Amino acid sequence: LRIMPLGASITQGVNSNPQNGYRKNLRDELRFLGYPVNMVGCQSTGNFKDQQHEGHPGYVIQGVTSALDCSIGQKPNLVLINAGTNDCLQGDSRGGLPFVTGTYDRMKSLVDKLFSQIDGTTIILSTLLVNGNTQANSYVSVANNGYRRLVREYAAQGKKIALAEMNNGFITLADIGSDGTHPTNFGYTKLAAVWAATFNSVQKQGWITEPQEIDGPDDLGNSCDPTPENVKGPTQTQKGGQPEYQDGLYSHSQNLIANVSEELFITKEGIAPIIKQFHFAQLVNINGAEPGEETDEIIRVLDPDQRNINPNAPQPAMSYRLNSGGRLSGNWIPIDVGMDCLNRGVRWGDVDGDGLDDFICLSYPDGDMSVSINLGGSPPTFRNIGNIRPNSGGYVQEDIRLGDIDGDGRLDFCHMSDGNIFCFRNGGTGLAPTAEFGGYWQGMVGNGFTFDSKSMPGTAGVRLLDVNGDFRADWVYVYPDGHTRIFINHRGTKSDGAGLKPSWVEAADAHPVLSSGLDLDHIKFGRLFGTGRQDMIWVKEKFDKIDDDLVHQYFFEAYQNTGGGGKRLRGDGARYCDMFGRGNDDFLFVYGDGTGKVDLFENTGTANSWKIHNTILTTNKQRKSLHFADWNGDGLCDVIAVDKHTGDADVWINNYKSGQTVPTFTYRSRLITGSKCTQGWGNGVFDIGARFADIDGDGRADYLCMEPNGRTTAWLNTASGTVNAGQVKFSEKYDRANHHWADVNGDGRADFVWVDKFTGDVKIWLNEGRTPVSGSSFSWVLRPNAWHDGVDRGANIQFVKMTKSGRADMVQELPASGVAYTYYNQCAG
């Protein structure tokens, strides 16, 4: 039975507590009789699992007819109509008896609409209840006479419509509340009894047939633990393709800034000049620059013979100059990295994900990777943690390239073979991807290559650099004259290859030629100007010989990267939440351009059919700060903006009322205070510390705080205020970016979910409530093999209430196109 309760406030259940009205009692009776039941509609009230309906308080028949558009596509095979009471209550103000007499025609239009758009449906039309207002009650008699005549006329035509007689003395004024219109709780049980009796009558006539096929499942509303065989899909639920939700191909442009640094260095015959000895990396962060605002220092690395040209004044092995607004001047500041390394093996990069670049030494010739961690400070200090990646065979030092391929803020290891690049992910959340620090190396794409050679002339020009500022290392091939070829590294899908193989997209424009007389030693890259994009530096060299001294002058001519595009993907801004209080989630797109604009697509209940509302709110917040959850427990999703550093939050309270086209909002600055989460967020799209989910089942989203390894503390959001629950989930030793909080079994409490970033395989820990276990204030039970095999990489998976079942379904969101497919989480039976 796919049943639509249709009408106004009595259908919703006004005056019942909770607002289950007649619906729960009727559903319970029908299920007791053995019928699977799915109640449908765009409204959702009550405290039972199948609480959907199409009841609109205050609506006259004409309004009910219009509201039907929201859910008529759900094709119920049984419609229960109780409508017209408001026509009677408002009769005098709308024209008196002639208006009330018109209830016959208005109801006929409603019934005709149902019959014309839903093949095979059965309608049960109820007469109106006795009313405590004398004038209104006289109008009720008029309306009821019209309804009885209408049913007789349809029956004579062979239409499947029956009358549920609600005004024959069975339901009396004693069953009506003090307002004279709405039943008491007991009165609603009588309504349910009349509906059930009428249903039995039409069922005996063989009127009830199987409902029409629709996109999506027929959810029966009962809670159940998920099982692989009950996850059904895929069904395409989003078309994607909105052009404004992505920024096109990367196109390089640059501005000449002229000299940003100069250096004079004197050598002797037989000692190499130091053109190869300059590096760029962020060693210090004096001003607390955020990720994407890094500014690199210039670092000078001298080999032993270069350090001791003047025995009376030896030079430090390593020193740097601070970056001040893109200028690299001042004295050279010595640093001690705790190990010795020839310049040819020196590399810099963020191994531990703290935003500071660490020292890396690749041994010669094997390329064993030893690391000294940058502990911060100015000047920085370092901790030598030794060899973190011995040579695994098949490459030598010159074949190695380092870069953050998966965009998680931690440097990955790559090596080349015939120009093809094979990469290994830096896994874990500790200092290094080794067992000592709780980490591991993972093949980025299994045994396959991460990037193919593109038939380029040799490998010396290959660089892994983030040129578009999305935190992912792009492939840049540098020619000796300075021009480049660029492939942008996008988050991909399984169609791009195994594992985490990126979607590589060639840039529309790359670096132009600098000069035909150059070589690669004179072309450097660094983040000089705080844009998050790698800038090109042309090191110009002048040479002079004075007596026995060889005088080298170096001028660092910077070309600021002003390129754009290739940074924002449609899938990065996809969010879901119930903005209308109907029990299913709507689609929201959050812009990543700094405006924090929110576009709304209303869930119509029909797959791949969304009602477009465009922008409903401009927050002027970063995308990663924004969350969507019901903070005040009114059934409507609010918009929450969390401060990255303090964890305090502004909230836009959702004021949606039935009859409005879109929600409106009331802004509450710093509604949430107390530094409840200072974890902020990482570089990855979904690597976010603050989360909001209802873990105690009271209908209010609780404030969760996740550490990088998934350990979670919480503040429970209660009607009387927030309560510190301490640790609610210990770490399962997985990255938090791949964890979700979603109610997968429909019990009203969010469960703990992990999705494998490579395969999309799902692990579920069911929320057993507030029972202390293993240092956590909540109990969680692992349900092995509760979900089917993964369908795509973990970053492309979300858990969304696409239907009104109360259970989260799984949505595969393709990052580039925004196309989405849903796997419905159903219950058996």
Short mmCIF file of C-alpha atoms in Angstrom, two decimals, residues 55 310 361 595 679:
data_model
loop_
_atom_site.label_atom_id
_atom_site.label_comp_id
_atom_site.label_asym_id
_atom_site.label_seq_id
_atom_site.Cartn_x
_atom_site.Cartn_y
_atom_site.Cartn_z
CA GLY A 55 -1.73 17.72 5.19
CA ASN A 310 87.47 30.60 3.32
CA CYS A 361 67.46 13.72 2.04
CA THR A 595 30.92 34.02 -0.95
CA GLN A 679 40.38 21.07 15.29
#
